[in-house]
Tab-separated table of C-alpha atoms in Angstrom:
chain	number	residue	atom	x	y	z
A	1	MET	CA	105.480	95.441	99.149
A	2	ASP	CA	103.500	98.462	100.070
A	3	ASP	CA	100.722	100.887	99.180
A	4	PHE	CA	97.823	98.980	100.832
A	5	THR	CA	95.451	100.785	103.210
A	6	ARG	CA	92.641	99.573	105.428
A	7	ASN	CA	90.608	101.442	108.027
A	8	GLY	CA	91.014	100.666	111.689
A	9	GLY	CA	91.120	102.241	115.132
A	10	SER	CA	93.389	104.646	116.950
A	11	ALA	CA	96.986	104.186	117.974
A	12	GLY	CA	96.457	106.507	120.928
A	13	PRO	CA	97.067	110.255	121.210
A	14	PRO	CA	100.630	111.356	121.920
A	15	THR	CA	101.677	114.621	123.481
A	16	THR	CA	103.885	117.144	121.722
A	17	ARG	CA	107.185	118.320	123.142
A	18	ARG	CA	109.829	120.926	122.428
A	19	GLY	CA	110.415	122.489	119.058
A	20	GLY	CA	113.927	123.420	118.019
A	21	LEU	CA	116.117	124.156	115.019
A	22	ASP	CA	119.488	124.540	116.667
A	23	ARG	CA	121.046	121.163	115.877
A	24	ARG	CA	119.478	120.348	112.500
A	25	ARG	CA	120.198	122.060	109.241
A	26	VAL	CA	117.306	123.684	107.433
A	27	LEU	CA	115.791	121.487	104.729
A	28	LYS	CA	115.141	122.704	101.219
A	29	THR	CA	111.542	122.509	100.094
A	30	THR	CA	110.529	121.881	96.533
A	31	ALA	CA	108.444	125.040	96.229
A	32	ALA	CA	110.000	127.182	93.490
A	33	GLY	CA	113.419	125.938	94.498
A	34	ALA	CA	113.358	128.251	97.519
A	35	THR	CA	115.147	127.504	100.756
A	36	THR	CA	112.641	127.703	103.584
A	37	LEU	CA	111.185	125.769	106.476
A	38	SER	CA	108.365	123.310	106.034
A	39	PHE	CA	106.365	122.423	109.109
A	40	ALA	CA	103.261	120.259	109.028
A	41	GLY	CA	100.439	120.864	111.459
A	42	CYS	CA	99.855	118.449	114.268
A	43	LEU	CA	97.695	115.521	113.225
A	44	GLY	CA	95.946	112.883	115.326
A	45	THR	CA	98.849	110.725	116.397
A	46	VAL	CA	101.552	113.147	115.329
A	47	GLY	CA	103.757	114.165	118.215
A	48	SER	CA	105.941	112.624	120.850
A	49	ILE	CA	105.326	109.919	123.409
A	50	THR	CA	107.784	110.135	126.276
A	51	GLY	CA	108.820	106.902	127.889
A	52	GLY	CA	110.366	107.823	131.232
A	53	SER	CA	111.814	110.511	133.457
A	54	GLY	CA	115.563	110.617	132.923
A	55	SER	CA	117.474	113.766	133.880
A	56	GLU	CA	118.975	114.209	130.398
A	57	ASP	CA	117.015	114.928	127.244
A	58	PRO	CA	115.564	111.673	125.950
A	59	ILE	CA	116.759	109.931	122.827
A	60	THR	CA	114.065	110.521	120.223
A	61	ILE	CA	113.100	107.956	117.603
A	62	GLY	CA	110.899	109.277	114.806
A	63	THR	CA	108.418	106.964	113.107
A	64	LEU	CA	106.895	107.676	109.690
A	65	ALA	CA	103.606	105.818	109.229
A	66	PRO	CA	100.566	106.230	106.952
A	67	ASN	CA	97.392	107.389	108.724
A	68	PRO	CA	98.190	105.791	112.094
A	69	ASP	CA	94.780	106.835	113.463
A	70	SER	CA	92.747	105.015	110.825
A	71	ASN	CA	94.915	102.568	108.890
A	72	TYR	CA	95.932	99.079	110.005
A	73	ILE	CA	99.338	99.332	108.361
A	74	GLY	CA	100.222	102.731	109.819
A	75	ARG	CA	98.715	101.974	113.195
A	76	GLY	CA	100.725	98.746	113.345
A	77	MET	CA	103.931	100.651	112.628
A	78	ALA	CA	103.306	103.278	115.320
A	79	ARG	CA	102.239	100.669	117.853
A	80	GLY	CA	105.128	98.333	117.057
A	81	ALA	CA	107.588	101.166	117.616
A	82	GLN	CA	105.864	102.128	120.868
A	83	VAL	CA	106.037	98.572	122.227
A	84	ALA	CA	109.791	98.581	121.560
A	85	VAL	CA	110.228	101.993	123.210
A	86	ASN	CA	108.287	100.790	126.252
A	87	GLU	CA	110.536	97.734	126.530
A	88	ILE	CA	113.680	99.838	126.252
A	89	ASN	CA	112.549	102.237	128.967
A	90	ASP	CA	111.442	99.366	131.198
A	91	ASP	CA	114.994	98.030	130.868
A	92	GLY	CA	116.556	101.332	131.915
A	93	GLY	CA	116.689	103.258	128.647
A	94	LEU	CA	119.706	103.742	126.401
A	95	LEU	CA	123.076	105.011	127.575
A	96	GLY	CA	121.408	106.173	130.783
A	97	ARG	CA	118.742	108.165	128.929
A	98	ASP	CA	115.055	107.603	128.384
A	99	VAL	CA	113.747	106.993	124.871
A	100	GLU	CA	110.714	108.685	123.362
A	101	LEU	CA	108.726	108.107	120.199
A	102	ALA	CA	107.674	110.842	117.782
A	103	VAL	CA	105.155	109.825	115.105
A	104	GLY	CA	104.692	111.474	111.711
A	105	ASP	CA	101.609	110.732	109.586
A	106	THR	CA	102.745	110.404	105.960
A	107	ASN	CA	99.167	110.079	104.682
A	108	SER	CA	100.622	107.704	102.030
A	109	SER	CA	101.783	110.826	100.184
A	110	PRO	CA	105.383	111.534	99.147
A	111	LEU	CA	104.936	115.266	99.773
A	112	GLU	CA	103.402	114.733	103.206
A	113	ALA	CA	106.052	112.132	104.041
A	114	ARG	CA	108.701	114.739	103.359
A	115	ARG	CA	106.900	117.348	105.459
A	116	GLN	CA	106.590	114.927	108.345
A	117	TYR	CA	110.226	113.861	108.075
A	118	GLN	CA	111.241	117.517	108.260
A	119	ARG	CA	109.054	118.025	111.306
A	120	LEU	CA	110.477	114.976	113.071
A	121	ILE	CA	114.050	116.133	112.463
A	122	LEU	CA	113.680	119.904	112.869
A	123	GLU	CA	111.002	120.218	115.538
A	124	ASP	CA	111.093	116.948	117.461
A	125	GLU	CA	114.859	116.636	117.000
A	126	ALA	CA	114.687	112.928	116.216
A	127	ASP	CA	118.014	111.164	116.646
A	128	PHE	CA	116.973	108.306	114.320
A	129	THR	CA	113.964	107.472	112.192
A	130	VAL	CA	112.127	104.285	111.255
A	131	GLY	CA	109.138	103.392	109.101
A	132	VAL	CA	107.865	104.575	105.677
A	133	PHE	CA	105.398	102.209	104.075
A	134	ASP	CA	104.974	103.232	100.439
A	135	SER	CA	107.812	103.219	97.940
A	136	PRO	CA	107.149	106.651	96.331
A	137	SER	CA	107.390	108.259	99.773
A	138	LEU	CA	110.680	106.529	100.533
A	139	GLU	CA	112.120	107.538	97.175
A	140	THR	CA	111.267	111.152	98.051
A	141	VAL	CA	112.387	111.178	101.684
A	142	ILE	CA	115.744	109.544	100.919
A	143	GLU	CA	117.095	112.880	99.700
A	144	ASP	CA	116.291	114.514	103.044
A	145	ILE	CA	117.739	111.542	104.926
A	146	ALA	CA	120.964	112.030	102.992
A	147	GLU	CA	121.033	115.780	103.604
A	148	GLN	CA	120.369	115.411	107.328
A	149	GLN	CA	122.903	112.573	107.651
A	150	THR	CA	120.525	110.834	110.048
A	151	ILE	CA	120.160	107.046	110.121
A	152	HIS	CA	116.826	105.706	108.878
A	153	LEU	CA	115.631	102.096	109.069
A	154	THR	CA	112.859	101.356	106.569
A	155	SER	CA	110.210	98.935	107.824
A	156	GLY	CA	107.624	98.822	105.035
A	157	ALA	CA	108.550	100.046	101.548
A	158	SER	CA	110.091	97.492	99.191
A	159	THR	CA	111.517	99.646	96.391
A	160	PRO	CA	115.089	98.644	95.485
A	161	ALA	CA	115.771	102.100	94.008
A	162	VAL	CA	116.896	103.523	97.349
A	163	SER	CA	119.325	100.662	98.022
A	164	GLN	CA	120.780	101.142	94.562
A	165	LYS	CA	121.453	104.766	95.500
A	166	VAL	CA	123.428	103.561	98.527
A	167	ASN	CA	125.508	101.361	96.232
A	168	GLU	CA	126.053	104.067	93.621
A	169	ASN	CA	126.769	106.980	95.993
A	170	TYR	CA	127.644	105.451	99.334
A	171	ASP	CA	128.933	108.574	101.057
A	172	ARG	CA	125.675	110.431	100.425
A	173	TYR	CA	123.104	107.680	101.022
A	174	LYS	CA	124.813	105.374	103.548
A	175	TYR	CA	122.327	106.418	106.258
A	176	HIS	CA	119.561	104.212	104.847
A	177	PHE	CA	118.998	100.560	105.830
A	178	ARG	CA	115.973	98.339	105.156
A	179	VAL	CA	114.959	96.117	108.084
A	180	GLY	CA	111.992	94.624	106.281
A	181	PRO	CA	110.374	93.348	104.291
A	182	THR	CA	112.941	92.284	101.703
A	183	ASN	CA	113.144	94.404	98.574
A	184	SER	CA	110.830	93.673	95.685
A	185	TYR	CA	113.386	91.615	93.746
A	186	ASP	CA	114.040	89.350	96.718
A	187	LEU	CA	110.272	89.047	97.196
A	188	GLY	CA	110.153	87.719	93.635
A	189	LYS	CA	112.878	85.194	94.409
A	190	ASP	CA	110.855	84.017	97.403
A	191	LEU	CA	107.872	83.400	95.107
A	192	VAL	CA	109.991	81.180	92.887
A	193	ASN	CA	111.520	79.348	95.856
A	194	PHE	CA	108.079	78.694	97.327
A	195	LEU	CA	106.905	77.127	94.077
A	196	ASP	CA	110.100	75.148	93.654
A	197	ASP	CA	109.743	73.586	97.108
A	198	ASN	CA	105.973	73.136	97.236
A	199	ALA	CA	104.202	73.104	93.864
A	200	ALA	CA	104.270	69.348	93.321
A	201	ASN	CA	103.261	68.554	96.903
A	202	ILE	CA	100.288	70.926	97.047
A	203	GLY	CA	98.999	70.230	93.551
A	204	TRP	CA	100.020	73.496	91.904
A	205	ASN	CA	101.443	71.855	88.789
A	206	SER	CA	100.154	74.599	86.510
A	207	ILE	CA	99.694	78.267	87.378
A	208	ALA	CA	98.252	81.478	85.979
A	209	VAL	CA	100.603	84.342	86.889
A	210	LEU	CA	98.676	87.544	87.647
A	211	VAL	CA	100.559	90.637	88.854
A	212	GLU	CA	99.120	94.126	89.292
A	213	ASP	CA	100.880	96.814	87.259
A	214	TYR	CA	102.221	99.133	89.949
A	215	PRO	CA	105.839	100.241	90.443
A	216	TRP	CA	106.347	98.009	93.498
A	217	SER	CA	105.612	94.854	91.473
A	218	GLN	CA	108.227	95.420	88.770
A	219	GLY	CA	110.812	93.382	90.686
A	220	PRO	CA	108.643	90.313	91.314
A	221	TRP	CA	107.356	90.440	87.734
A	222	GLU	CA	110.867	90.449	86.265
A	223	ILE	CA	112.039	87.636	88.538
A	224	LEU	CA	109.023	85.506	87.627
A	225	GLN	CA	109.720	86.007	83.920
A	226	ASP	CA	113.367	85.064	84.343
A	227	ARG	CA	113.150	82.113	86.733
A	228	LEU	CA	109.831	80.305	86.514
A	229	GLY	CA	111.108	78.237	83.610
A	230	GLY	CA	113.470	76.375	85.917
A	231	VAL	CA	110.875	75.392	88.495
A	232	GLY	CA	109.071	72.594	86.650
A	233	VAL	CA	105.643	74.232	86.843
A	234	GLU	CA	103.564	74.828	83.728
A	235	VAL	CA	102.732	78.514	83.298
A	236	THR	CA	99.384	78.569	81.507
A	237	MET	CA	99.152	82.372	81.292
A	238	LYS	CA	101.012	85.501	82.420
A	239	ARG	CA	99.333	88.879	82.824
A	240	ARG	CA	100.391	92.174	84.364
A	241	TYR	CA	96.917	93.575	84.776
A	242	PRO	CA	95.981	97.293	84.896
A	243	PRO	CA	96.125	99.396	88.063
A	244	ALA	CA	92.876	99.795	90.011
A	245	SER	CA	91.365	96.655	88.457
A	246	ASP	CA	88.207	95.673	90.317
A	247	ASP	CA	86.769	92.954	88.055
A	248	PHE	CA	88.794	89.774	87.603
A	249	SER	CA	86.136	87.716	85.853
A	250	SER	CA	87.774	87.754	82.418
A	251	LEU	CA	91.227	86.972	83.836
A	252	TYR	CA	89.813	84.098	85.857
A	253	ASP	CA	87.805	82.837	82.885
A	254	GLU	CA	91.063	82.651	80.956
A	255	ALA	CA	92.895	80.950	83.830
A	256	GLU	CA	90.083	78.440	84.184
A	257	ALA	CA	89.995	77.700	80.454
A	258	ALA	CA	93.765	77.185	80.471
A	259	GLY	CA	93.446	74.584	83.226
A	260	ALA	CA	95.488	76.409	85.864
A	261	ASP	CA	95.740	74.660	89.229
A	262	ALA	CA	96.320	78.008	90.955
A	263	ALA	CA	96.168	81.740	90.395
A	264	PHE	CA	99.657	82.860	91.422
A	265	ILE	CA	99.162	86.510	92.240
A	266	GLY	CA	101.118	89.612	93.167
A	267	THR	CA	98.825	92.258	94.636
A	268	ALA	CA	98.670	95.058	97.174
A	269	HIS	CA	96.148	97.609	95.864
A	270	THR	CA	93.730	95.210	94.188
A	271	GLY	CA	93.947	92.243	96.527
A	272	THR	CA	90.465	92.182	98.012
A	273	ASP	CA	88.673	92.411	94.662
A	274	ALA	CA	90.954	89.668	93.339
A	275	LEU	CA	90.133	87.486	96.334
A	276	LEU	CA	86.365	88.016	96.215
A	277	ASP	CA	86.191	87.281	92.490
A	278	TRP	CA	88.017	84.014	93.201
A	279	ALA	CA	86.112	82.863	96.304
A	280	TYR	CA	82.655	84.314	95.605
A	281	PRO	CA	82.318	85.260	91.924
A	282	ASN	CA	78.546	84.638	91.968
A	283	ARG	CA	77.863	87.064	94.832
A	284	PRO	CA	75.309	87.883	96.131
A	285	GLU	CA	73.817	84.506	95.167
A	286	VAL	CA	74.233	81.768	97.760
A	287	PRO	CA	76.018	79.539	98.257
A	288	PRO	CA	79.303	80.868	96.831
A	289	GLU	CA	80.612	79.051	93.756
A	290	PRO	CA	84.387	79.539	93.941
A	291	ARG	CA	86.684	79.315	90.953
A	292	PRO	CA	88.116	75.819	90.318
A	293	PHE	CA	91.707	76.661	91.215
A	294	ALA	CA	93.738	77.593	94.292
A	295	PHE	CA	94.875	81.133	95.060
A	296	GLY	CA	98.051	82.625	96.513
A	297	GLY	CA	101.321	84.503	96.164
A	298	ILE	CA	102.049	88.045	97.347
A	299	HIS	CA	98.776	89.374	98.735
A	300	VAL	CA	99.181	92.275	101.150
A	301	PRO	CA	95.576	92.401	102.445
A	302	MET	CA	95.731	88.729	103.479
A	303	GLN	CA	98.563	89.644	105.839
A	304	LEU	CA	96.139	91.570	108.059
A	305	PRO	CA	95.345	89.519	111.184
A	306	THR	CA	91.691	90.659	111.013
A	307	TYR	CA	91.214	89.800	107.337
A	308	TYR	CA	89.259	86.605	108.003
A	309	GLU	CA	86.572	88.573	109.818
A	310	GLN	CA	86.681	91.407	107.279
A	311	THR	CA	85.981	88.993	104.418
A	312	ASP	CA	83.532	86.766	106.322
A	313	GLY	CA	85.939	83.864	105.902
A	314	LEU	CA	86.248	84.165	102.119
A	315	CYS	CA	90.039	84.318	102.415
A	316	ARG	CA	90.052	80.738	103.753
A	317	TYR	CA	92.570	78.613	101.814
A	318	GLY	CA	94.304	81.716	100.424
A	319	VAL	CA	98.123	81.621	100.570
A	320	ALA	CA	100.339	84.669	101.086
A	321	GLN	CA	103.877	85.708	101.869
A	322	ILE	CA	104.193	87.250	105.360
A	323	SER	CA	106.931	88.424	107.705
A	324	ALA	CA	105.579	86.580	110.754
A	325	THR	CA	102.327	85.320	112.252
A	326	ALA	CA	101.042	85.521	115.801
A	327	ASN	CA	101.423	81.769	116.354
A	328	SER	CA	104.831	81.397	114.698
A	329	GLU	CA	108.444	81.533	115.866
A	330	ALA	CA	109.796	83.489	112.914
A	331	GLY	CA	112.532	84.950	115.085
A	332	PRO	CA	113.635	84.937	118.728
A	333	LEU	CA	111.561	88.055	119.500
A	334	THR	CA	108.342	87.007	117.723
A	335	GLN	CA	106.363	85.744	120.680
A	336	GLN	CA	107.729	88.372	123.066
A	337	PHE	CA	106.489	91.063	120.691
A	338	VAL	CA	103.100	89.447	120.054
A	339	SER	CA	102.503	89.004	123.781
A	340	ARG	CA	103.411	92.570	124.697
A	341	TYR	CA	101.508	94.013	121.742
A	342	ARG	CA	98.391	92.124	122.807
A	343	ASP	CA	98.839	93.146	126.439
A	344	THR	CA	99.179	96.791	125.423
A	345	TYR	CA	96.583	97.090	122.661
A	346	ASP	CA	94.327	94.027	123.006
A	347	ALA	CA	94.980	93.292	119.333
A	348	THR	CA	97.232	91.209	117.079
A	349	PRO	CA	99.978	93.004	115.117
A	350	VAL	CA	100.098	93.308	111.341
A	351	TYR	CA	103.390	92.618	109.546
A	352	THR	CA	104.597	96.237	109.606
A	353	GLY	CA	104.260	96.126	113.381
A	354	TYR	CA	106.811	93.309	113.566
A	355	THR	CA	109.292	95.038	111.266
A	356	THR	CA	109.004	98.451	112.939
A	357	TYR	CA	109.321	96.898	116.390
A	358	GLU	CA	112.501	95.088	115.425
A	359	ALA	CA	113.878	98.222	113.751
A	360	VAL	CA	113.723	100.044	117.091
A	361	LYS	CA	115.133	97.011	118.905
A	362	LEU	CA	117.976	96.885	116.387
A	363	TYR	CA	118.805	100.503	117.219
A	364	LYS	CA	119.021	99.512	120.876
A	365	HIS	CA	121.279	96.584	119.995
A	366	VAL	CA	123.819	98.591	117.996
A	367	ILE	CA	123.804	101.588	120.356
A	368	GLU	CA	124.517	99.398	123.363
A	369	GLN	CA	127.130	97.492	121.393
A	370	ALA	CA	128.863	100.692	120.259
A	371	GLY	CA	128.328	102.657	123.478
A	372	THR	CA	127.691	105.832	121.509
A	373	LEU	CA	125.188	107.715	119.346
A	374	ASP	CA	127.887	108.680	116.853
A	375	THR	CA	126.402	108.236	113.395
A	376	GLU	CA	129.479	106.899	111.623
A	377	THR	CA	130.121	104.374	114.379
A	378	LEU	CA	126.510	103.184	114.284
A	379	ILE	CA	126.536	102.825	110.498
A	380	GLY	CA	129.499	100.491	110.860
A	381	ALA	CA	127.731	98.567	113.614
A	382	LEU	CA	124.614	98.179	111.468
A	383	GLU	CA	126.691	96.980	108.517
A	384	ASP	CA	128.199	94.273	110.738
A	385	ALA	CA	124.979	93.407	112.566
A	386	SER	CA	123.395	89.973	112.768
A	387	PHE	CA	120.409	90.504	115.035
A	388	GLY	CA	117.700	88.048	115.997
A	389	GLY	CA	114.472	89.999	115.612
A	390	ALA	CA	110.745	89.363	115.428
A	391	THR	CA	110.774	88.177	111.801
A	392	GLY	CA	114.086	86.337	111.739
A	393	THR	CA	117.731	87.314	111.513
A	394	ILE	CA	118.409	90.898	110.456
A	395	GLN	CA	121.588	91.392	108.494
A	396	PHE	CA	122.314	93.651	105.555
A	397	TYR	CA	123.875	93.438	102.118
A	398	ASP	CA	127.260	95.162	102.186
A	399	LYS	CA	127.908	98.533	100.586
A	400	ASP	CA	129.283	97.000	97.380
A	401	HIS	CA	126.149	94.938	96.750
A	402	GLN	CA	123.672	96.061	94.099
A	403	TYR	CA	121.115	96.478	96.894
A	404	ALA	CA	123.430	97.921	99.520
A	405	HIS	CA	122.070	98.052	103.092
A	406	ASP	CA	118.970	96.049	102.164
A	407	LEU	CA	117.814	93.200	104.364
A	408	GLU	CA	119.785	90.147	103.274
A	409	PRO	CA	117.520	87.089	103.144
A	410	THR	CA	118.507	84.195	105.381
A	411	ASP	CA	117.233	80.647	105.699
A	412	ASP	CA	114.722	81.787	108.326
A	413	GLY	CA	113.536	84.825	106.359
A	414	ALA	CA	110.792	83.961	103.854
A	415	ILE	CA	107.498	82.736	105.303
A	416	TYR	CA	104.303	81.699	103.519
A	417	MET	CA	101.062	81.294	105.406
A	418	GLN	CA	97.579	80.026	104.581
A	419	TRP	CA	94.319	81.203	106.080
A	420	GLN	CA	92.757	78.169	107.747
A	421	GLU	CA	89.804	77.680	110.079
A	422	ASN	CA	90.209	76.165	113.542
A	423	ASP	CA	87.744	73.978	115.439
A	424	GLU	CA	86.012	77.066	116.848
A	425	GLY	CA	85.362	78.426	113.360
A	426	GLU	CA	87.968	81.163	113.723
A	427	GLY	CA	90.411	82.132	111.013
A	428	VAL	CA	94.083	81.436	111.720
A	429	GLN	CA	97.172	82.425	109.748
A	430	GLU	CA	99.039	79.107	109.648
A	431	VAL	CA	102.630	78.964	108.418
A	432	ILE	CA	102.912	76.320	105.693
A	433	TRP	CA	106.483	77.083	104.519
A	434	PRO	CA	109.349	76.799	105.220
A	435	GLU	CA	109.269	73.544	107.117
A	436	ASN	CA	111.316	74.821	110.071
A	437	HIS	CA	108.606	77.419	110.809
A	438	GLN	CA	105.607	75.345	109.774
A	439	THR	CA	102.573	75.458	112.076
A	440	ALA	CA	100.210	73.470	109.793
A	441	GLU	CA	100.113	71.513	106.551
A	442	TYR	CA	98.712	73.125	103.411
A	443	GLN	CA	94.969	72.555	103.003
A	444	THR	CA	93.493	72.102	99.533
A	445	PRO	CA	90.297	74.156	99.080
A	446	HIS	CA	87.378	71.850	99.834
A	447	TRP	CA	85.748	72.433	96.439
A	448	LEU	CA	88.775	71.200	94.490
């Protein structure tokens, strides 16, 4: 679940540190098949943030994030990693050494992601890397990860293609693990499970399935085709609508005519247009005349903690999958992270902040457990890990699984929230499922 961007503020300017090529092999660039060095220029938040003052060189963790100066998703990733680094250094570092963060701005571009990965490894001498939000970038960078034999924990992109590479050629690609979110096929399974557990209780007895036609959504789309028949919900229509769609009136007319109780959607790129055409199709006339059905599913924009303000409350009653919310206990580190993030940045983290934070904390866990930075030892420790993070328990499919080294869903993994309004008129992301994480009951839109 990736590829969504939204403007925001700054993650704070880092300082650059040493450059060096001595301990990393030179990467091959794609230009004319030549072997050369590719170094990107320093961008806003690109560089290193040193945590302490140990006598040895610090352990460097590289973070790949899209536009961390101006994008909520990328900024959340960089900030989440920094909060974890701060905690580690406050606790005395790792193996007697300080930890520092180096940030690379991928600009949501596969080519730039590769350039920034090269810079993190060759110039900043990153010992490990985390991050990568969009699937095309991850599918490009994985080749460099394999060549550099450097562990990478993905904390944004959902493509299963990379995990399949680990399964098919373990010795080459074993350095990749996905901390979160789950891959796109498991996201699809979560959609089906949510309906199976909740549809009858919340009045979603018939649904219109609407999924944007981007590569990331292929997994959820296939799962919905295969498994919805066993849920006991009437599917009144199914559409995989064109990329960059910005007018949903005809789709919603069809859903309305078919008598759908809910639009069950899968969207990252087109989510805000889809939401506005549901909640306020008659804009700018007032008052809004919403469509006569509920709305929810996978909706990346609704995961933003500031989305209620950004949409003037039009996302109220919308339902979306999410890794964690600021008022939930998704995992043992959820509230610790939220508190320290707010103390540091006076803001609430977005979902990629949670996953990137726990990726860095997972590194700390396995390094301390193993007592070494040896790559092969740490790969084994990661494969055996069961770590309580900020979004739940982190454990991975084994190397023989179709999606090797992907986050393995657990009972505390999948969370669905609804935007609700509190007594002060503020928007709140309330967890409505599963029951063990529930912070509020589902609310039916007041016009239904």
